[in-house]
Every structure is written in C-alpha cells, then in structure tokens.
XYZ file of C-alpha atoms in Angstrom:
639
model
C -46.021 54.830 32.329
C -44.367 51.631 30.931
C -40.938 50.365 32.321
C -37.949 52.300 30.507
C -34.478 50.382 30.292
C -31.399 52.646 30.302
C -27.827 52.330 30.603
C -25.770 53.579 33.218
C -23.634 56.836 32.334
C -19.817 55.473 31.739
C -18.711 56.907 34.906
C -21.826 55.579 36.666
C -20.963 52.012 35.128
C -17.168 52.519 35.842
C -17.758 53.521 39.566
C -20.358 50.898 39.943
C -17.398 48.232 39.191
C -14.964 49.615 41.688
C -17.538 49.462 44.385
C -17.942 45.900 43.712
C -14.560 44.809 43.111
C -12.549 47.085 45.074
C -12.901 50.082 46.843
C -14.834 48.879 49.894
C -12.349 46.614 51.828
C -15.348 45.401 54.638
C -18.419 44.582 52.701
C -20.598 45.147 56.012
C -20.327 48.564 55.237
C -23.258 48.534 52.648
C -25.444 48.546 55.204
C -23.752 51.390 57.047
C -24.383 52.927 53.764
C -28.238 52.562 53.198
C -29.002 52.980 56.916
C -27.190 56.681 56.928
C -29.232 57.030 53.116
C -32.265 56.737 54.915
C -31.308 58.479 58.240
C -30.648 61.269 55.603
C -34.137 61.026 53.752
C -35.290 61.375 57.671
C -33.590 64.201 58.302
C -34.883 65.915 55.309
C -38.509 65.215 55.425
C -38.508 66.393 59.012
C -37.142 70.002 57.561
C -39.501 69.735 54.691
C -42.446 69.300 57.033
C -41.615 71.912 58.883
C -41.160 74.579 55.662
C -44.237 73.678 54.330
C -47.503 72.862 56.110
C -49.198 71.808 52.605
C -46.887 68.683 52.395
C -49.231 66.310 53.854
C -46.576 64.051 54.634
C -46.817 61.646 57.807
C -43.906 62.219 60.444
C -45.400 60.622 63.458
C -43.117 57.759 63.797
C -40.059 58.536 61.714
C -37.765 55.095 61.203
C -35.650 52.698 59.791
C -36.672 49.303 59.290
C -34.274 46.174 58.125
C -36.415 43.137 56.824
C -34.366 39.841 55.912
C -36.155 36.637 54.519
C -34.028 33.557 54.883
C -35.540 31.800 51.804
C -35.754 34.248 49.348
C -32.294 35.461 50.410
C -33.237 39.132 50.395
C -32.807 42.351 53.032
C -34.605 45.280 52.815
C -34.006 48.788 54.440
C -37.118 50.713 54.636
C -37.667 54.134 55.832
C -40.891 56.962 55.502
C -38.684 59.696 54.686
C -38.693 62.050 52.033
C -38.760 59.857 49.469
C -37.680 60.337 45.371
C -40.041 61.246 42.273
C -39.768 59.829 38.989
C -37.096 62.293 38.180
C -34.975 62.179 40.777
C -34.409 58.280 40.604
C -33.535 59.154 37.210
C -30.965 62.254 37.625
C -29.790 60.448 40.935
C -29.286 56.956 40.535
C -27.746 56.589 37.402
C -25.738 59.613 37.132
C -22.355 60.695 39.726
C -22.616 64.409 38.665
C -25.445 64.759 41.046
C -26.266 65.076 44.442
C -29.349 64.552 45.871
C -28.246 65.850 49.243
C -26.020 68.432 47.609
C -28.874 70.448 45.440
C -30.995 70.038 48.703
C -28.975 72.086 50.708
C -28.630 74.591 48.294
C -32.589 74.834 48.444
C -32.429 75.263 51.958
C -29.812 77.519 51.536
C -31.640 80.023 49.866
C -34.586 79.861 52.372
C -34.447 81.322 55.746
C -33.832 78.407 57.616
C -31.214 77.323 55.967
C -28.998 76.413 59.080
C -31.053 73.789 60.118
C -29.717 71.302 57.527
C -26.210 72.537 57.525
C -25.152 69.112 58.971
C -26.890 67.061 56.326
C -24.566 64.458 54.334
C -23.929 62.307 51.844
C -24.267 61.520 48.160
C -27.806 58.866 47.471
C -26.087 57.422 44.692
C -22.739 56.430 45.667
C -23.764 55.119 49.308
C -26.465 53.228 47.260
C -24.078 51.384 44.697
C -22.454 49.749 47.655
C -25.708 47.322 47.918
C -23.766 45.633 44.697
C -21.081 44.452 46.676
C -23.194 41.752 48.590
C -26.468 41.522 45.982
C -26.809 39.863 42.366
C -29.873 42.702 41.965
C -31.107 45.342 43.913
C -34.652 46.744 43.484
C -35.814 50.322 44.566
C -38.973 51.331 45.721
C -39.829 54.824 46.352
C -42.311 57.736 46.777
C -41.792 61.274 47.318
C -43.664 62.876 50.267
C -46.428 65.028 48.929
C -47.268 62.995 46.030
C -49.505 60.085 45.143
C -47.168 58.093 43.086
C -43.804 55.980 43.104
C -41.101 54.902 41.614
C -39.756 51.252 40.962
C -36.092 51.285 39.906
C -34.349 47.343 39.348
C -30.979 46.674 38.386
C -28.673 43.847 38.237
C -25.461 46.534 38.109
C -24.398 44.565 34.489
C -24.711 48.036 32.847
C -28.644 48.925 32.464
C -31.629 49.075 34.733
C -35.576 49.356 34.258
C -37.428 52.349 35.408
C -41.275 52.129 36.034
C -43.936 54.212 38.060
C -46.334 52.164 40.096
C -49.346 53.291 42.178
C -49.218 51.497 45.455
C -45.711 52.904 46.767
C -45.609 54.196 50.369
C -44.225 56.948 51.317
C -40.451 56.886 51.388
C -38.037 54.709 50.198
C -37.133 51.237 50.313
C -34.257 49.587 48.821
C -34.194 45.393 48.547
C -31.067 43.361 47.804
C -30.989 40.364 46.508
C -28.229 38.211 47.953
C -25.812 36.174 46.822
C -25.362 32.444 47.449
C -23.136 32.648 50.942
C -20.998 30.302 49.694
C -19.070 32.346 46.563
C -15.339 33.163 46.139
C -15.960 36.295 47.735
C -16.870 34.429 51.472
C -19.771 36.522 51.551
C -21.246 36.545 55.131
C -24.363 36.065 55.332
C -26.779 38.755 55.322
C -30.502 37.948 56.400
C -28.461 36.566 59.723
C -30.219 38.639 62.586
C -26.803 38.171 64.660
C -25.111 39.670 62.115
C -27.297 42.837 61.155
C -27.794 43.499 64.660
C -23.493 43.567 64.881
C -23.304 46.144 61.677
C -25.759 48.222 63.160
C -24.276 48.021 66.647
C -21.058 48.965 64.812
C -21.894 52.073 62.592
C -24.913 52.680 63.208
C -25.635 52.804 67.211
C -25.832 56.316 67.572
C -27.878 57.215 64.615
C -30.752 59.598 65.683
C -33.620 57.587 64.363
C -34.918 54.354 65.186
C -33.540 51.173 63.506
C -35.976 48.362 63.744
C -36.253 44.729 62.722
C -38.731 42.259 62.671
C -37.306 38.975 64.802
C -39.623 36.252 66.491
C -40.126 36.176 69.748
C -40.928 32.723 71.489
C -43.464 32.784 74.541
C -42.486 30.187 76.254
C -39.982 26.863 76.726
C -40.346 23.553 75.569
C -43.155 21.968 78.267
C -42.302 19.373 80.014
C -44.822 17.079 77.827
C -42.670 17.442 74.840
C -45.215 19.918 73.029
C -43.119 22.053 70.823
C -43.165 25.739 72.349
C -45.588 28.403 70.998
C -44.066 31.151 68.646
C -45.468 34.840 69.001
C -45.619 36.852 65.478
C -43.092 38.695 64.472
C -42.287 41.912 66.764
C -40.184 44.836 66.041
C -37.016 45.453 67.698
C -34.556 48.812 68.144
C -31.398 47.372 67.138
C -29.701 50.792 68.050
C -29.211 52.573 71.052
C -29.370 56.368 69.738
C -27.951 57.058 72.537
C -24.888 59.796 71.275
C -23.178 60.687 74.686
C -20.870 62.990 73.395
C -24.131 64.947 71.783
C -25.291 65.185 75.201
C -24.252 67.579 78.666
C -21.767 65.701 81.092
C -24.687 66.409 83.721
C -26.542 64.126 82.167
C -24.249 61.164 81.480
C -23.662 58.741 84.374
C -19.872 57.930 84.615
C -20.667 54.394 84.324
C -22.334 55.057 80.875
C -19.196 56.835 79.524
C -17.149 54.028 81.126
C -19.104 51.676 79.079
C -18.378 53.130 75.869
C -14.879 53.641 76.547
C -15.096 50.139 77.201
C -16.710 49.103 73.652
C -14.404 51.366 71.681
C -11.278 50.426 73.110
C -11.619 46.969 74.306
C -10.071 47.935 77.412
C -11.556 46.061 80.973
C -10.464 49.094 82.832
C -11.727 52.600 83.521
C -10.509 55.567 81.662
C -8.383 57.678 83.628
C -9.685 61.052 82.014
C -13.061 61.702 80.232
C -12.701 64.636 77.808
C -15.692 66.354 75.714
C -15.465 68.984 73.503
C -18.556 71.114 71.240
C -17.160 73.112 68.542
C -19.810 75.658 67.260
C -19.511 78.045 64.311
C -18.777 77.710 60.254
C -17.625 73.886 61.221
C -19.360 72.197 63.859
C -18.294 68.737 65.469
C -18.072 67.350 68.426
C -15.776 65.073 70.417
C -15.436 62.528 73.477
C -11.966 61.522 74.401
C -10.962 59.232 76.861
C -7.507 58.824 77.973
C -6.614 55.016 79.242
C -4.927 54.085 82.667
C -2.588 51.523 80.893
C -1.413 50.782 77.271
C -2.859 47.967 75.732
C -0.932 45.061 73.995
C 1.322 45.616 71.385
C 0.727 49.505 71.741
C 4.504 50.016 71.433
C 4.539 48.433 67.795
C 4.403 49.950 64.386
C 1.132 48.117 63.502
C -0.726 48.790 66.572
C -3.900 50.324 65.555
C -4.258 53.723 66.549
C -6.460 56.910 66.336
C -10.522 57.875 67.507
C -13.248 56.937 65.627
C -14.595 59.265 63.160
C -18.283 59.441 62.805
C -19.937 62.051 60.269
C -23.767 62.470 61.716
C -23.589 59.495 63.755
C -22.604 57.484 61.130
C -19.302 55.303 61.607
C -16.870 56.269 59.204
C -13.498 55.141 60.176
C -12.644 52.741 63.231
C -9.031 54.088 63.872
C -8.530 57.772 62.383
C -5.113 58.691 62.837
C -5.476 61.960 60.674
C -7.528 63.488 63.750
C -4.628 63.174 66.279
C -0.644 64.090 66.213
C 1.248 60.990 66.904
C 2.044 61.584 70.504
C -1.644 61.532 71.185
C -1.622 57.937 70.202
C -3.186 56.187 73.262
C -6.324 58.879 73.071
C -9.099 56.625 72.560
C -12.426 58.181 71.810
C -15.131 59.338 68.856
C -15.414 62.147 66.996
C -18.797 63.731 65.424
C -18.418 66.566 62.578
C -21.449 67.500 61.163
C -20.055 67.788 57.780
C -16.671 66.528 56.262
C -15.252 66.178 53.019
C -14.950 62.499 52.341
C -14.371 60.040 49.343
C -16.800 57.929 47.005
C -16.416 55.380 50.395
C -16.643 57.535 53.393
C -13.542 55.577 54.165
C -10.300 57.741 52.994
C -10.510 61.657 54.565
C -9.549 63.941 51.979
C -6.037 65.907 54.268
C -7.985 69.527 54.096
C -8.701 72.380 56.130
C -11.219 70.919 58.280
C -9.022 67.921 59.200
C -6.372 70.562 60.080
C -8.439 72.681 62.453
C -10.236 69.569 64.124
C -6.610 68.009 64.504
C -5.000 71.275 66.089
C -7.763 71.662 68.028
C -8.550 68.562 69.645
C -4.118 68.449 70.048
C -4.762 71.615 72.156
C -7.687 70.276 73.971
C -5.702 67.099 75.023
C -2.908 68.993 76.281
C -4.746 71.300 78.478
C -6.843 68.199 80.484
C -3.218 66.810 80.770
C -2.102 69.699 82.941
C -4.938 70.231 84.704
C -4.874 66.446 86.103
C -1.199 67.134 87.198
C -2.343 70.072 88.974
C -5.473 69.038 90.736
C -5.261 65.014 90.453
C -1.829 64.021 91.110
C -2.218 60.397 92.044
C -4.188 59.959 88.632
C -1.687 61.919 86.696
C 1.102 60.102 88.369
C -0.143 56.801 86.626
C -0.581 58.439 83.866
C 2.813 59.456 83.359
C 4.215 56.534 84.730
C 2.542 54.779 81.453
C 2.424 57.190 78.857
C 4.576 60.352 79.528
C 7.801 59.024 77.173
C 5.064 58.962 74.197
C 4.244 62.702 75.353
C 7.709 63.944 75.440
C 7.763 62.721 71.678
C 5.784 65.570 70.460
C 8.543 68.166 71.824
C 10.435 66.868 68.439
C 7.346 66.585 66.314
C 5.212 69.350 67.567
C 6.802 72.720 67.887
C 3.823 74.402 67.438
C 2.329 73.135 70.970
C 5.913 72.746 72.419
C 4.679 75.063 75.501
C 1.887 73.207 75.898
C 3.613 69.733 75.731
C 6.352 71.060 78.257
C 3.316 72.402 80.997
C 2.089 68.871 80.886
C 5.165 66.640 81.594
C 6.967 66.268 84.450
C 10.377 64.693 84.996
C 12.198 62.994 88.146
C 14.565 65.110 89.523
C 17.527 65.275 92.338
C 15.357 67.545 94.417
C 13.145 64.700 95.585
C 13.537 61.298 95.045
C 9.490 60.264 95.243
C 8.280 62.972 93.939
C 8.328 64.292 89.941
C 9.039 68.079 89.030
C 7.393 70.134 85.998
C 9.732 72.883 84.268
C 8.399 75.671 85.950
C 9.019 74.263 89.493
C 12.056 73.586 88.721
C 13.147 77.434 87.728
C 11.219 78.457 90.716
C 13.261 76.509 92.830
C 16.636 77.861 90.864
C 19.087 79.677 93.707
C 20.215 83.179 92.853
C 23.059 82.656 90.362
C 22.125 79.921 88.319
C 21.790 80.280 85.258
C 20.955 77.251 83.539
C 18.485 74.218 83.741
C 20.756 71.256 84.482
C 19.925 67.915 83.022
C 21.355 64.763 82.854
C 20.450 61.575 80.554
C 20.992 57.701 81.942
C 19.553 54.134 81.602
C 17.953 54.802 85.023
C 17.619 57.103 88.080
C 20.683 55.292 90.057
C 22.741 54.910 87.330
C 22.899 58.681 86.366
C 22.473 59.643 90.314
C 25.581 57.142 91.081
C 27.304 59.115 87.775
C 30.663 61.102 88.537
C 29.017 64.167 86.435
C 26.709 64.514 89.328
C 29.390 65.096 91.936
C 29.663 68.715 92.084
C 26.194 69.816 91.279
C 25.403 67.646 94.082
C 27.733 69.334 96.506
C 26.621 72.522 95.355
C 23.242 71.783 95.735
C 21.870 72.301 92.543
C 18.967 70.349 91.157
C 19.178 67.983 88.117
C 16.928 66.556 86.162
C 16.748 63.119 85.787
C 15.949 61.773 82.084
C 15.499 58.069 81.568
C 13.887 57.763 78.735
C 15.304 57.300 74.791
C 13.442 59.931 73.871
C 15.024 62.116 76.449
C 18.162 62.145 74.494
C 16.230 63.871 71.310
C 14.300 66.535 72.447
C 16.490 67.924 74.609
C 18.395 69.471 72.079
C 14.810 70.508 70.680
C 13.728 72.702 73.022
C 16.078 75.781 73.111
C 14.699 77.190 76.575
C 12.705 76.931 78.801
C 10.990 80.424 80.316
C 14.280 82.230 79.310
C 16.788 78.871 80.894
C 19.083 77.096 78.681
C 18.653 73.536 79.117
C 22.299 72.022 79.465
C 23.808 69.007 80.218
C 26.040 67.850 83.062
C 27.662 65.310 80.763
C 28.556 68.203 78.189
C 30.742 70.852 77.530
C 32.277 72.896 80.928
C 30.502 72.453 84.023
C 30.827 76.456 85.144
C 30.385 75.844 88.429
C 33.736 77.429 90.015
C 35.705 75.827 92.295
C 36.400 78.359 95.249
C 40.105 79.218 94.505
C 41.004 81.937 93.435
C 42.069 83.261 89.826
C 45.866 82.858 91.022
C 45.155 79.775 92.769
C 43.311 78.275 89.717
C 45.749 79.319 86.977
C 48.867 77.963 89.105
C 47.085 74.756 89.619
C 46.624 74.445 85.283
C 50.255 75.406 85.248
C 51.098 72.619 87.836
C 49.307 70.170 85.980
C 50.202 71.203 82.104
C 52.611 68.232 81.858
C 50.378 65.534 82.985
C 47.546 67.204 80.505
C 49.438 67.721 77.536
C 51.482 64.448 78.086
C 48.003 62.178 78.386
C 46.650 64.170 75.740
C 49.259 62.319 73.358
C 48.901 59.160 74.940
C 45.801 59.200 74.251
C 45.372 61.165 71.458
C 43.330 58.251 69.324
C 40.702 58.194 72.018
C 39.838 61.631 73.277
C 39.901 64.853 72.041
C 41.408 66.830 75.156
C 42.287 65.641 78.460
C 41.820 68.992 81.337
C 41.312 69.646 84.680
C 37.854 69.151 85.888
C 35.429 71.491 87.893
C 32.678 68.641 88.323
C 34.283 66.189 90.041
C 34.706 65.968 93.886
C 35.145 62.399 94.338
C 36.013 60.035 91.557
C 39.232 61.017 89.690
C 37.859 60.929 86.318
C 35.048 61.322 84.233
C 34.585 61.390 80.709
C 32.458 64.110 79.005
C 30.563 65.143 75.559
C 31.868 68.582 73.856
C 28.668 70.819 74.147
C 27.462 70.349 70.208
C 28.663 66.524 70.142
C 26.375 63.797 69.859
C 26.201 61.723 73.146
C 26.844 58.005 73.057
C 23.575 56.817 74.127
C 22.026 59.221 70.869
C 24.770 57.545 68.931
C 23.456 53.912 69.839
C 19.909 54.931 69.199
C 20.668 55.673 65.709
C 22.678 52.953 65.183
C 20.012 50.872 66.621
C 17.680 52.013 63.434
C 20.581 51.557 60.967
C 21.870 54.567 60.729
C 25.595 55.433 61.950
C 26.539 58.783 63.255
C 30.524 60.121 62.434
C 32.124 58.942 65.512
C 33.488 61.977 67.652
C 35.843 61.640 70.407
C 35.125 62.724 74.306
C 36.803 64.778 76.723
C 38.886 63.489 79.673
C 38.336 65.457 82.542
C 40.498 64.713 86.037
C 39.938 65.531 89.603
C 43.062 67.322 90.476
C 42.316 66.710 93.893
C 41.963 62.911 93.733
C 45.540 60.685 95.467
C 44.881 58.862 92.365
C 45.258 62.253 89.626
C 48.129 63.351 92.420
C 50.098 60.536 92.380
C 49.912 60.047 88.536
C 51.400 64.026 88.323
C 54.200 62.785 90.903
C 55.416 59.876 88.639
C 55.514 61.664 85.489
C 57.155 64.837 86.683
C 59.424 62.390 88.317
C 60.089 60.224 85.085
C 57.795 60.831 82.110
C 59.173 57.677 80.175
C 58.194 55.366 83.070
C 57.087 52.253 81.708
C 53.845 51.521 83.552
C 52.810 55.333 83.038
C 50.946 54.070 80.424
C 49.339 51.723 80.827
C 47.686 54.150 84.250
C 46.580 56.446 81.794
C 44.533 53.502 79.878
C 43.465 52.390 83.501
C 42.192 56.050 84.149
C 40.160 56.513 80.963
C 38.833 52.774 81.136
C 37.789 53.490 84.625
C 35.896 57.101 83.375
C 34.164 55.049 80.893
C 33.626 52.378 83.202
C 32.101 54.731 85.635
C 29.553 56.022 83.356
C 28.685 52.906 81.952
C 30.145 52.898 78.937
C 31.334 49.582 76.669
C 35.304 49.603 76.596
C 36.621 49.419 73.089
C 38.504 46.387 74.513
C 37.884 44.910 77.790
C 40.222 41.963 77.388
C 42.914 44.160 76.904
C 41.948 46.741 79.993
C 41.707 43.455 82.238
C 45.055 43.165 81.360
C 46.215 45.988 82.419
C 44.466 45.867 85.770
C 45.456 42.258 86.647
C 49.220 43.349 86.078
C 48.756 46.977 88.260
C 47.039 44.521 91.147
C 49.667 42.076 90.777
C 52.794 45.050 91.321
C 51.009 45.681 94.637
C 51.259 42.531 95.982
C-alpha cells in the first residue's frame, strides 16, 4: 500500500497544540507517557496470549527498551507488545474520540475473563502526543501480534501525517522522536543523556511491572599504565527500573530497611519513619497504599507553600508527586504512595478529576491513618510520645475540619493534664478518672503548662482535686468549642462562665456573705463599668484575690488575638471580675468603702485589683503607664 497523508481531526490538531505549548508543565513526563503506553501494550498481549492459543505471538521476554543516539539526536521506546494494525493507527492516532485501551476492555468485558484487565489504563493517543513536546517529528513503527505486517506512521505535529504499511516490522510497537536542538527557547534538556533517562525512569517509572532496558557501554578496563586508551565492550543492556512495588507486596516479605529506603527517596527525609502503614483495598475499586508517618517535620512544613500530599501512581505509573486530594489536611505530614488500579484522570494524568473514587480512597485512607495513630499510643508509647510531641497540634486541627472522623481524631490525641505532670492523658482516661459528682470535663487554655498551672482559675479545682486539662496549643482555643462532648461530658472551661464547684457554706451562710458584699460589688461594678461586664463573688479562687473570667459563650482573648493576627477583628466583649471574698486584700477593700465610699484612693484600688487580675493571667493592660502610676503612689502611702 502506498503512503497516505491525512490531516489531523480539529480536535486532534487542537489538543496536539496544548500538549506542546501548555498543558504539560515538566516536559520529562513524555517519557513517563510512552513507557506506561508500552507497559500497557504489555499488559494486553499477555491477556491476549492467554485467550487465544492461535495468536502465535512471542511472550518470552516481555520489555521495554529506550534507545538514544547522540548524533542523530533521536530516542526510541520499543516494546513486543500487542502491537497496532493498519486500522488502529488510523482510528487511534489521529482521532481523541477513541480509545484504544477503552474498546479493549470492553472486549474483555464481554469474555469470561474479563477481570483480569480491569486495572488496565490509559488513552494511546493522548499519552502519545506528549512525544511533541520535546521532538520536531516523531515516527511510529508498529505490528500487531498475530499478523505479518506493520504499520509506519510519521508526523511532524504541523497538522498532517503519512501513513504507510511496510513488511519488515517486528512485533510491537516502537515510537522514535526526533529531538530538538538542546539549546531552544524552551531549555529543552537533553534527551539521549543516559543520566537523565535513567532519572525519569527512576522517577515515574521504577515500579513499573516490566523490564525497562537501555543499551549503555560498558568499559572493561582503566586506562593502563602505558597510556593505551582502555578497551570498550559493545553495547549491553541495562534494567533502569527496579520493579520492585513494595506496597504490591506482603509486609512478610519486605525487609524494614527496604521500606525505610523508600520512605527515604519519597520524602527526602535522613531519618526513619516512625510508623509504616499498608493498606489493599479489594472489590469494584481496587488500590493500594503505603504510608509512612515521619519522626520530625521537615523544613518549612509549617508554611503555606510547603509541598504536601502522597504520591499517586495509577498501575505503577507516577502520576502526581504531591497529591493533596488523597489526604484531609490534618494528615499533612503522611508521606507515602498510593496505587489505584484505575482512576479517572485528565488528557495529562496530571489534574484528578474530584469524583467518587477520590472520595472513598480519601475517607478511607483518613480512617486508616487514624486507627495506626491510636494503636501506637496504646502499645508504643515512647514512639507515639514523639510523635505527638511533633505533630499532634496539626492532628487536633481536623476536630474543626473533620466532623465526620471527630471520634476517631479525639481516640488518637492526647493532652497534658494536672493529673501528672510527665505523663499525657487521652479523653477517655480522663472520664475514667472523673470522681463521683463531676460532671464536666475541665479544661483550661494558656501559652504554656506553667503559665496556665501558675493561673488563679486553677486554684480551686486544684484544691478540690479535680483534673484539668492542659491546652497549649492555638489550635486548642478552636476546637474546643467544636466538640460538644465527649462520651456524654461537656467540655468547659475554668476561665469561663461559673466555676460550680461550691464552696462548703451553707445556703444561709452563702447568701449573707453576697448580702455582705453587695456594696463593694455593685459599687466596683460602676467604677468599672467601661471595663467589665459584672464584678461578683468568686467560687474559684482560694488564694489570689482576683481573677478575671470569660462569660461562657464569649470569645476568649487569646481566640480574639488569633483572629486579629489573620486580619480579622472580633466585637470586643467585656470580662467578668470575680473576687476572693476571703482574701485581706478583697476584706480590707469592703472595710474602706463601707467605712467611706467616696474615699479618694478607693479608686484607684479598684484599678489596682483588676490590673492585677489581668496581670495574673497574663493579659496586656490597656495602659500600663497609667497602672504603674497607680502602684508607685499606693507603695509610696506605705512608706
């Protein structure tokens, strides 16, 4: 048959130009491309041998091989797969509509073994136009197993390309790219480099299931010592990849050290992972996942643009380096590669399409996290301990943005608490531990364990002996007010609202002690009246003789800075003033007013008192000049 010219179809020709120009962002990916072509056309003649004992195909050594000539600035990827006839170069190349792969697996699906190809992939013609990113032409060579002759397809991607059958084809298909010059606009690297085929394959294409081989020169021996050049061996071939897919295989037969060493490659980490984590899902979707989780954070993990996500490989074939879709947020420092079978994907294998399958895999692997999280608390403490130590506040953040696995997330943190100072608490401990009576999970938020243990809030829970948990984190502040219980216990804070603790008088005792100290209340209530909202008796406070607290559905001033921190300002709500009634200091102060309530210095004491509350807690004072004041003129009277 003579060569035939023909033009592309108009969406062949318009596609063609957006995989030159711009949909691929890393040219070395037409060579991920081709490769996972022909692992394809492996995969399929391997099934088609197998259905039909007539085919006469040869499937003794199954490969891929990469040739690149220096000086004729080409590279060719060979296989002996299946191979195309006349017509399918025709329907396939030149037209999108089509899918080789696609109309394959409906074959298959049809015949009785159809499962055995569910996990085939990929669309010949799109992964094939990719070749025009890096070549000026590109020249295919092919043969369909089972018959005699091939197909010769050329094309400089302008908008038309020659078609011609030739008789000397092997079996299988070849596919040869002529470069361009190295040194264009475009930076082009260059391509018939061994160094830098053998880094794209070690990139996307290590764990591919067939062979990848090159031809490289091997010499024998060094210089001599005569100054005779050394003698060069012909060219031998060499498996560039390692097909060696550990999460594809049992954990009993995986050495530690080889799943440190991938860890190692994917996450450029010089440490061991803390936690290896596999996972086989079988049934309508079938992928399968190895998940590491790191002993540290690495630089700059704490930033916006630090990457972040696993690596998402569709048959062994790298499709995305950092796939964030495959992971909620607060799995962020999960490091590890995931293999699905089959995946909806763009024209470039690059952008995930947000559907079903996404969804389940995301949930799942979520769930799957979660559940090696708790079992290292439970069984490996020290390990969990570091853990924690580095990456529980980036847990906790999924109690805001995962209600959905909020149980989960809870059964995997732990928090510091009052009950032991070296030790860390989970939830359910912590109710366990709750005396007969106690109705609440206490909580209290701070900068840091002494600040909120050396807090007056803390001074009759203390006493009482009741156990607080101690939140140090900025994200503490948020999801506390997320979670509404915990196993039937309201969390609530020390800092907030009434601390309902009782005091051990009385009703008569209590109400004539409010009665005794209505004047001082109602009489710093309007001294104060543009700072606070309420100034009463306290039940929290044993030693200091005043504290300031939050009204139970108020924002707390830490929250407050946070969002003020990210530009966005809260309504500003005044406190509570709460006094010790028992304190010489609160005494006294109720002795001078009932004695003369237009006393001069009275008040300036009751600035002094609510300074010193904020003071206490750590609080900024609106103005510290002017409180100094005040407290370098009180000192100065008791000289």
């Amino acid at each position: 048959m003579p060569t035939q010219t023909f033009e592309f179809q108009v969406e062949a020709r318009q596609l063609l130009q957006m995989m030159i120009h711009s949909i691929y962002s890393n040219k070395d990916v037409f060579l991920r491309e081709l490769i996972s072509n022909a692992s394809d056309a492996l995969d399929k003649l391997r099934i088609e041998a197998l259905r039909d004992d007539t085919l006469g195909a040869d499937v003794s050594d199954l490969h891929i091989a990469l040739e690149a000539d220096k000086e004729a600035r080409t590279l060719t990827v060979r296989d002996n797969g299946v191979g195309m006839s006349h017509d399918e170069v025709v329907q396939l190349i030149g037209t999108i509509a089509k899918s080789g792969t696609a109309e394959f697996l409906q074959q298959l699906k049809e015949a009785e073994n159809a499962g055995t190809a569910e996990g085939l992939i990929g669309q010949f013609g799109v992964g094939f136009y990719s070749g025009f990113m890096v070549a000026d032409e590109v020249t295919l060579l092919t043969r369909r197993a089972g018959e005699d002759k091939g197909t010769r397809w050329v094309s400089s991607g302008e908008g038309t390309y020659t078609i011609e059958t030739v008789d000397d084809a092997p079996q299988g298909t070849s596919v040869t790219l002529r470069l361009k010059p190295v040194d264009t606009e475009d930076k082009v690297f260059d391509y018939t480099s061994p160094w830098k085929i053998r880094e794209i394959v070690k990139r996307y294409s290590d764990f591919i299931t067939w062979p990848i081989r090159m031809a490289t020169e091997v010499t024998d021996s060094a210089d001599g010592e005569d100054g005779t050049e050394a003698d060069e061996s012909p060219a031998e071939p060499e498996t560039l990849n390692s097909m060696k897919a550990l999460w594809a295989r049992s954990r009993s037969e995986v050495s530690d050290a080889e799943y440190h060493e991938l860890y190692k490659h994917i996450s450029h980490d010089w440490a061991d992972p803390l936690d290896i984590i596999q996972l086989h899902a079988e049934g309508t979707f079938e992928y399968q996942a190895l998940l590491f989780l790191p002993s540290h954070p690495p630089l700059g993990f704490f930033s916006q643009e630090s990457a972040r996500g696993v690596q998402l490989y569709v048959k062994r074939v790298l499709i995305m380096e950092d796939c964030e879709a495959l992971l909620p947020g607060y799995l962020r420092f999960v490091k590890g590669v995931v293999d699905a079978r089959d995946l909806s994907l763009n024209v470039s294998r690059e952008i995930l399409q947000q559907d079903r399958q996404i969804q389940l895999m995301r949930r799942r692997l979520a769930k799957k996290v979660l559940a090696a999280l708790k079992d290292m608390r439970v069984n490996r403490a020290e390990t969990y301990a570091t853990f924690w130590r580095e990456f529980g506040r980036v847990v906790k953040e999924g109690l805001l943005d995962d209600p959905d696995n909020r149980d989960a997330i809870l059964a995997a943190c732990s928090f510091a608490s009052t009950h032991d100072p070296e030790a860390q608490t989970t939830l359910q401990e912590y109710v366990e531990r709750m005396p007969e009576g106690q109705e609440h999970v206490f909580y209290m938020t701070g900068r840091s364990r002494e600040a909120v243990e050396s807090s007056p809030h803390m001074e009759a829970f203390r006493d009482k002996g009741f156990e607080v948990l101690i939140l140090t984190d900025p994200v503490d502040e948020l999801w506390v007010d997320a979670v509404p219980d915990v196993q039937g216990k309201q969390l609530r804070s020390v800092a907030k609202g009434e601390a309902d603790l009782g005091t051990g008088d009385d009703e008569e005792q209590d109400q004539a002690r409010q009665e005794e100290f209505a004047a001082l209340l109602g009489w710093l209530g309007e001294q104060l009246g543009d700072k606070v909202k309420e100034v009463r008796l306290s039940s929290r406070l044993t030693v200091s003789p005043a504290c300031v607290v939050s009204d139970t559905g108020d924002v707390t001033p830490a929250l407050r800075d946070m969002y003020r921190a990210m530009g966005q300002d809260l309504p500003e709500s005044k406190r509570i003033l709460e006094l010790n009634p028992g304190h010489a200091l609160v005494e006294g102060l109720r002795r001078a007013h009932a004695e003369d309530a237009s006393a001069p210095d009275l008040a300036g004491l009751a600035e002094l008192l609510h300074g010193m509350a904020l003071l206490a807690e750590g609080s900024r004072l609106d103005d510290p000049a002017h409180f100094t004041r005040l407290l370098a003129d009180r000192l100065e009277r008791t000289l």
